[in-house]
PDB file of C-alpha atoms in Angstrom:
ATOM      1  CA  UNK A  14     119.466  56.902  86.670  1.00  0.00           C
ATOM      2  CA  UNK A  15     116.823  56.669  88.893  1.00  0.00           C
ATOM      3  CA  UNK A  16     115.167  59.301  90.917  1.00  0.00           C
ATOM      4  CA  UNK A  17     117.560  61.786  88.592  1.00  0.00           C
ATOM      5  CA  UNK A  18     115.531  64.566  87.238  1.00  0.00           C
ATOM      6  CA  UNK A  19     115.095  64.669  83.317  1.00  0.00           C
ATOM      7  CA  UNK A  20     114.029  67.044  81.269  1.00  0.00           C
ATOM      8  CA  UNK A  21     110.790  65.098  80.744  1.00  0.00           C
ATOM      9  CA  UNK A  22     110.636  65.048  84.664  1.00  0.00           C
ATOM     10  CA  UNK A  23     111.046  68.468  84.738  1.00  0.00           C
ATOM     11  CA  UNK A  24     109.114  69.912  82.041  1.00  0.00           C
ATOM     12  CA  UNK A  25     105.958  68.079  83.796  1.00  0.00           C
ATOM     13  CA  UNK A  26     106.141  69.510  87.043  1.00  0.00           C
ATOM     14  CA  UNK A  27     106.992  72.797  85.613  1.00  0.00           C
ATOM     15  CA  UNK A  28     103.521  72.465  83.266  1.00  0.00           C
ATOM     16  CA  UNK A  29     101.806  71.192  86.977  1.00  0.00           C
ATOM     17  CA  UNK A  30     102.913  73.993  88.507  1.00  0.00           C
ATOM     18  CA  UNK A  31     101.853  76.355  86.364  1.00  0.00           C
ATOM     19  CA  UNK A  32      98.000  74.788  85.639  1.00  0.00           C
ATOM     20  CA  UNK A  33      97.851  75.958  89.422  1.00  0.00           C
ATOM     21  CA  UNK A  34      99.199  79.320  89.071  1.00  0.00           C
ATOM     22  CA  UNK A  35      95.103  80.671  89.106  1.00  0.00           C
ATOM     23  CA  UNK A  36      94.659  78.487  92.557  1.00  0.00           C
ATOM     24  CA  UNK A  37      97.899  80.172  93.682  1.00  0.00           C
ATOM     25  CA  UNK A  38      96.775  83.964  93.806  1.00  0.00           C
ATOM     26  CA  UNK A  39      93.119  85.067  95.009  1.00  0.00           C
ATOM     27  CA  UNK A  40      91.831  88.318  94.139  1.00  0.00           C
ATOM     28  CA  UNK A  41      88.668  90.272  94.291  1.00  0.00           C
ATOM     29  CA  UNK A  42      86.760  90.189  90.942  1.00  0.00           C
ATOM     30  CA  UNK A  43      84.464  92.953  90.234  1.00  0.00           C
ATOM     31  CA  UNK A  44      81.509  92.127  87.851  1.00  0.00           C
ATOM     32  CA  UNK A  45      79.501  94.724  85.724  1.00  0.00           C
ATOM     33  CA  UNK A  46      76.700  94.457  88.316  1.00  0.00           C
ATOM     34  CA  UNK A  47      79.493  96.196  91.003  1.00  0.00           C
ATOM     35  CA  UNK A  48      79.895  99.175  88.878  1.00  0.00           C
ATOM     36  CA  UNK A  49      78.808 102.664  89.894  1.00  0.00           C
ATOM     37  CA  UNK A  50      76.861 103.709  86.048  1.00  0.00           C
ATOM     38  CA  UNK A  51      75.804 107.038  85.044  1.00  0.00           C
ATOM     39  CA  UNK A  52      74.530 107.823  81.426  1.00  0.00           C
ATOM     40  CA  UNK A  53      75.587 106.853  78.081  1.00  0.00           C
ATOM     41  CA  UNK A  54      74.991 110.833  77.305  1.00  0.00           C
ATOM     42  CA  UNK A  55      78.292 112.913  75.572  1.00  0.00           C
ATOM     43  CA  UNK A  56      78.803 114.666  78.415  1.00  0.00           C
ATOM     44  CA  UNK A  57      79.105 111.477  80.835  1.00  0.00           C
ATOM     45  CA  UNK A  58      81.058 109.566  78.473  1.00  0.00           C
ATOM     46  CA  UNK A  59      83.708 112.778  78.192  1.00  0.00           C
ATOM     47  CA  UNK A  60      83.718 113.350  82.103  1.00  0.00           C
ATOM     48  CA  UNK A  61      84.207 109.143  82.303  1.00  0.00           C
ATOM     49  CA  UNK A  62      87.114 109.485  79.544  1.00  0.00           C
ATOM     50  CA  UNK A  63      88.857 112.198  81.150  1.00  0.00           C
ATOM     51  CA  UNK A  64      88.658 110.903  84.891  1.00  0.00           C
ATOM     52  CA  UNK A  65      89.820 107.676  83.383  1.00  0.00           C
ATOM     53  CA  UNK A  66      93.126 108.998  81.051  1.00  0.00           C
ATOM     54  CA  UNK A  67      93.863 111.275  84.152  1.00  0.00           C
ATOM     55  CA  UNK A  68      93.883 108.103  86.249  1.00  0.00           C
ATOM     56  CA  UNK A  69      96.093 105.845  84.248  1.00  0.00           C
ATOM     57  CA  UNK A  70      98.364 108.964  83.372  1.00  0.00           C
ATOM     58  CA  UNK A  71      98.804 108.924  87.193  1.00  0.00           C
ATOM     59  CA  UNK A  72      98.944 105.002  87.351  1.00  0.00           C
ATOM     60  CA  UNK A  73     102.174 105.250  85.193  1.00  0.00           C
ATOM     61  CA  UNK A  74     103.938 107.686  86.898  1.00  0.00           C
ATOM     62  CA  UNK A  75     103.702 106.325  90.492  1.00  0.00           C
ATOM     63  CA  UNK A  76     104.857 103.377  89.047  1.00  0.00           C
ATOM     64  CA  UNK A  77     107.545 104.762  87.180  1.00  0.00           C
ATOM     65  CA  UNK A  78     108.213 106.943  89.973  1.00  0.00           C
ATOM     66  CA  UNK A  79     108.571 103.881  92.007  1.00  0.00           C
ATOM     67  CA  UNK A  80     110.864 101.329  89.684  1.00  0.00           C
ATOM     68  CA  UNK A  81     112.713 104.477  89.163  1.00  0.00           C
ATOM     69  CA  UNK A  82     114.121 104.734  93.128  1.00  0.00           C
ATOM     70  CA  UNK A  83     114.154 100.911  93.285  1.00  0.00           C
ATOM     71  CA  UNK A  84     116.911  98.581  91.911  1.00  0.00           C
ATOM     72  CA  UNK A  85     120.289  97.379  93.500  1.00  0.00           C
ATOM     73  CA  UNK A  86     119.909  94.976  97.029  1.00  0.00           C
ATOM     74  CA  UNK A  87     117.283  92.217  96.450  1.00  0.00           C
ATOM     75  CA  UNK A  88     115.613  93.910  99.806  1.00  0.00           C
ATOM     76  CA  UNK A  89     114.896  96.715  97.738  1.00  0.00           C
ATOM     77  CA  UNK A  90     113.474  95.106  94.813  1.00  0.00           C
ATOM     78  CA  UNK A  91     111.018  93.456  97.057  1.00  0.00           C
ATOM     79  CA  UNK A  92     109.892  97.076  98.723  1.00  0.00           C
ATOM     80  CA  UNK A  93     109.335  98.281  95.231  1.00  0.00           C
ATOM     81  CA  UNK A  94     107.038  95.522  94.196  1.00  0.00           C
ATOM     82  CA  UNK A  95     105.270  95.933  97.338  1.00  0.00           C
ATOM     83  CA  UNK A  96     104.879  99.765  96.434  1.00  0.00           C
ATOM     84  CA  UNK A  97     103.748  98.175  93.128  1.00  0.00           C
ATOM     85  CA  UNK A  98     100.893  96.242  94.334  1.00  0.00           C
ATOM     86  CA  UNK A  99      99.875  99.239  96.285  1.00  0.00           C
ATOM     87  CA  UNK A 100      99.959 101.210  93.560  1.00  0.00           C
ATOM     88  CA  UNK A 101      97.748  98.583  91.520  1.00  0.00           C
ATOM     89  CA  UNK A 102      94.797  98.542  94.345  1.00  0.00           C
ATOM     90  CA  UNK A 103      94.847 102.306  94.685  1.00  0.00           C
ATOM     91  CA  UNK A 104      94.468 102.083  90.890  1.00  0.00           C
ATOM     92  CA  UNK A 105      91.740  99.442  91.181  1.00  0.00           C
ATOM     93  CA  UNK A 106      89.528 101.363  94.089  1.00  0.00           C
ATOM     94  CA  UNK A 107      89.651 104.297  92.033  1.00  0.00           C
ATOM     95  CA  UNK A 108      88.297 102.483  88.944  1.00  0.00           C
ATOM     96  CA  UNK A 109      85.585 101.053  90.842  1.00  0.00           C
ATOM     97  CA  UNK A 110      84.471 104.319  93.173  1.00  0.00           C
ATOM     98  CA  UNK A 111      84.145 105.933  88.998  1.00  0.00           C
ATOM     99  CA  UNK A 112      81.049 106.268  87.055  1.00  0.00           C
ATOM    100  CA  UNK A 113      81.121 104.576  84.427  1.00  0.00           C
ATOM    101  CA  UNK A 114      78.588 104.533  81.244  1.00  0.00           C
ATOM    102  CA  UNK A 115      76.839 101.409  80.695  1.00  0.00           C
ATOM    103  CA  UNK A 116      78.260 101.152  77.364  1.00  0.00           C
ATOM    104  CA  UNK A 117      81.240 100.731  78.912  1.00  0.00           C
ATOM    105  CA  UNK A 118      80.898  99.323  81.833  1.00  0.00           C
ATOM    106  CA  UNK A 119      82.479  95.403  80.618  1.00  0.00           C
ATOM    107  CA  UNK A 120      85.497  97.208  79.538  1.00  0.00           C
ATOM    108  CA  UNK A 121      85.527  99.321  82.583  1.00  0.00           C
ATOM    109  CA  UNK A 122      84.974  95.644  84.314  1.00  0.00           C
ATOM    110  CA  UNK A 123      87.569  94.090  82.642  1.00  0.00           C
ATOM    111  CA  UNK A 124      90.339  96.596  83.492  1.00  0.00           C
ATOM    112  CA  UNK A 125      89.299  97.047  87.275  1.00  0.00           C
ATOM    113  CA  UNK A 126      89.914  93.103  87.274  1.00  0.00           C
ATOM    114  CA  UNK A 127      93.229  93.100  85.660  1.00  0.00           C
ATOM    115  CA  UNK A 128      94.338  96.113  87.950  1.00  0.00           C
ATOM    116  CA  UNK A 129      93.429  93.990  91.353  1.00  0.00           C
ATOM    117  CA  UNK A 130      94.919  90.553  89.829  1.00  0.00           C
ATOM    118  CA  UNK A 131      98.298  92.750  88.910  1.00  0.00           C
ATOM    119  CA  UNK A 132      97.859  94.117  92.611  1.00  0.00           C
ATOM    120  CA  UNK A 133      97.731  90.222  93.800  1.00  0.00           C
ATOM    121  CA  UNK A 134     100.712  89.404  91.734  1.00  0.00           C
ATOM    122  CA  UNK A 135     103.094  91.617  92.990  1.00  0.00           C
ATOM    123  CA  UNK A 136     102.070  91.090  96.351  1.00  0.00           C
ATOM    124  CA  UNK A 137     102.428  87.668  95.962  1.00  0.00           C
ATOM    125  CA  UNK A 138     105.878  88.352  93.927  1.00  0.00           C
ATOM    126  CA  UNK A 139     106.889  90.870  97.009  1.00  0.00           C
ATOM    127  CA  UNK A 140     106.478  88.011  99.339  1.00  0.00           C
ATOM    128  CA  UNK A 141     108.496  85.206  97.323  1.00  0.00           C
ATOM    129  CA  UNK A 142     110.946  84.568 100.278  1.00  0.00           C
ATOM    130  CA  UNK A 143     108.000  83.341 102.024  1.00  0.00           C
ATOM    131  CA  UNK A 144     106.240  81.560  99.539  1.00  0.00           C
ATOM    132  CA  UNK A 145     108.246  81.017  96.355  1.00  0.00           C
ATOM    133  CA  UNK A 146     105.212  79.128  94.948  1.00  0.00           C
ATOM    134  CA  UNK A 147     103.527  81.944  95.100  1.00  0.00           C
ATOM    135  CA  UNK A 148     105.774  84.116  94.379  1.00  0.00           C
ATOM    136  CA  UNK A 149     106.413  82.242  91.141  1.00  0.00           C
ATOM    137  CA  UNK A 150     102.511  82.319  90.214  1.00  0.00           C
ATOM    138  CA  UNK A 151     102.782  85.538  90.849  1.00  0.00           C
ATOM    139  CA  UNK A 152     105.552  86.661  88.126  1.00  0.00           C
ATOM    140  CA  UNK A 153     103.719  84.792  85.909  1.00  0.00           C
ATOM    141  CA  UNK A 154     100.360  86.028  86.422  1.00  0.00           C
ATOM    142  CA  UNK A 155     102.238  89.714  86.362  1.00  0.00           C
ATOM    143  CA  UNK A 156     103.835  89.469  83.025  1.00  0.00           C
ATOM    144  CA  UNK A 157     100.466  87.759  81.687  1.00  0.00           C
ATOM    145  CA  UNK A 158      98.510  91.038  82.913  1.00  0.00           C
ATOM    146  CA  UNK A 159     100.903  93.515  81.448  1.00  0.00           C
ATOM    147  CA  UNK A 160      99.832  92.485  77.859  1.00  0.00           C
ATOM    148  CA  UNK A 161      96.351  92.297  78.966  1.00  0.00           C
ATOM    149  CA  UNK A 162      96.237  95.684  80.686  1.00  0.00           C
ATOM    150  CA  UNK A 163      97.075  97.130  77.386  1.00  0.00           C
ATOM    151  CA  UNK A 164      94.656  95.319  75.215  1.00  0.00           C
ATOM    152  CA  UNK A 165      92.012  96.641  77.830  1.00  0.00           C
ATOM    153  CA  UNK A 166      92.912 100.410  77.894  1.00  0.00           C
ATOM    154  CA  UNK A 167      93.110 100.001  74.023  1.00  0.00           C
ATOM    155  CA  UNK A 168      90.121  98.672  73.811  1.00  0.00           C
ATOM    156  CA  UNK A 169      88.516 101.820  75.672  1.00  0.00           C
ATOM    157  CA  UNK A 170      90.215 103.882  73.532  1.00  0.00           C
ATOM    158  CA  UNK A 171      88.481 102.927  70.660  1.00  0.00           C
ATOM    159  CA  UNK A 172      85.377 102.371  72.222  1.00  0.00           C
ATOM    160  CA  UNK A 173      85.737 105.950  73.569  1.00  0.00           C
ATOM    161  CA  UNK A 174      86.660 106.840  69.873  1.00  0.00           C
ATOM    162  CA  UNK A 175      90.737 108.435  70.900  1.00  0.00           C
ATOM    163  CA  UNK A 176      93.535 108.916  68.864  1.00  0.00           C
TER     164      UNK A 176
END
């Protein structure tokens, strides 16, 4: 019939919608050039991998911490991913106040970025009832950045030669 949705129809605006999803969330993006260096000496490269594991140690457990008290009204679940994003853009400040060594510094880049697009995300997810868009973009982006955030910590741990 016509004006009926079809799957055709609907697969379309679905793929539309989702080309947008990087017009849909803004975030800051921090280049190599923003980063605070030090040395590529062992001593700075142990202080930077220290600082760093202590950080994302502390990254998980807020956010554990946080998903952990969350859960039950759909209210809730919304304060939690607002605690989230905050949680991701404390992360992110901290990784760009560090010093980082220059051998590093694109993977150092590369994380910061993921940590303040995940920050945008669930903002953007903890204000869905507002913009469901958005909010949509947002749970996309979030899930993409997940995967992401892991390949980018790995990727320091074998650059910063961990087990």
């Amino acid at each position: 019939q016509a004006g009926e949705a079809s799957t055709s129809s609907i697969n379309q605006l679905a793929e539309r919608y989702i080309e947008n999803i990087p017009n849909l969330i803004k975030t800051e993006v921090v280049t190599m050039s923003n980063l605070k260096t030090n040395s590529n000496g062992k001593e700075d490269v142990r202080k930077y991998a220290v600082e760093l594991w202590n950080l994302i140690l502390n990254h998980e457990k807020a956010l554990n911490e946080t998903h952990l008290k969350g859960g039950g009204s759909a209210e809730n679940s919304y304060a939690v991913v607002g605690e989230t994003a905050l949680i991701y853009s404390n992360t992110a400040f901290k990784l760009k106040e560090m010093r980082v060594p220059p051998a590093l510094a694109e993977a150092h880049a590369a994380l910061t970025n993921i940590e303040l697009s995940s920050a945008a995300a669930a903002r953007a997810v903890a204000a869905m009832t507002n913009d469901p868009a958005t909010g949509f973009a947002g749970l996309v982006t979030y899930s993409e950045n997940l995967d992401r955030e892991i390949a980018a910590l790995e990727k320091l741990r074998v650059s910063l030669g961990l087990k």
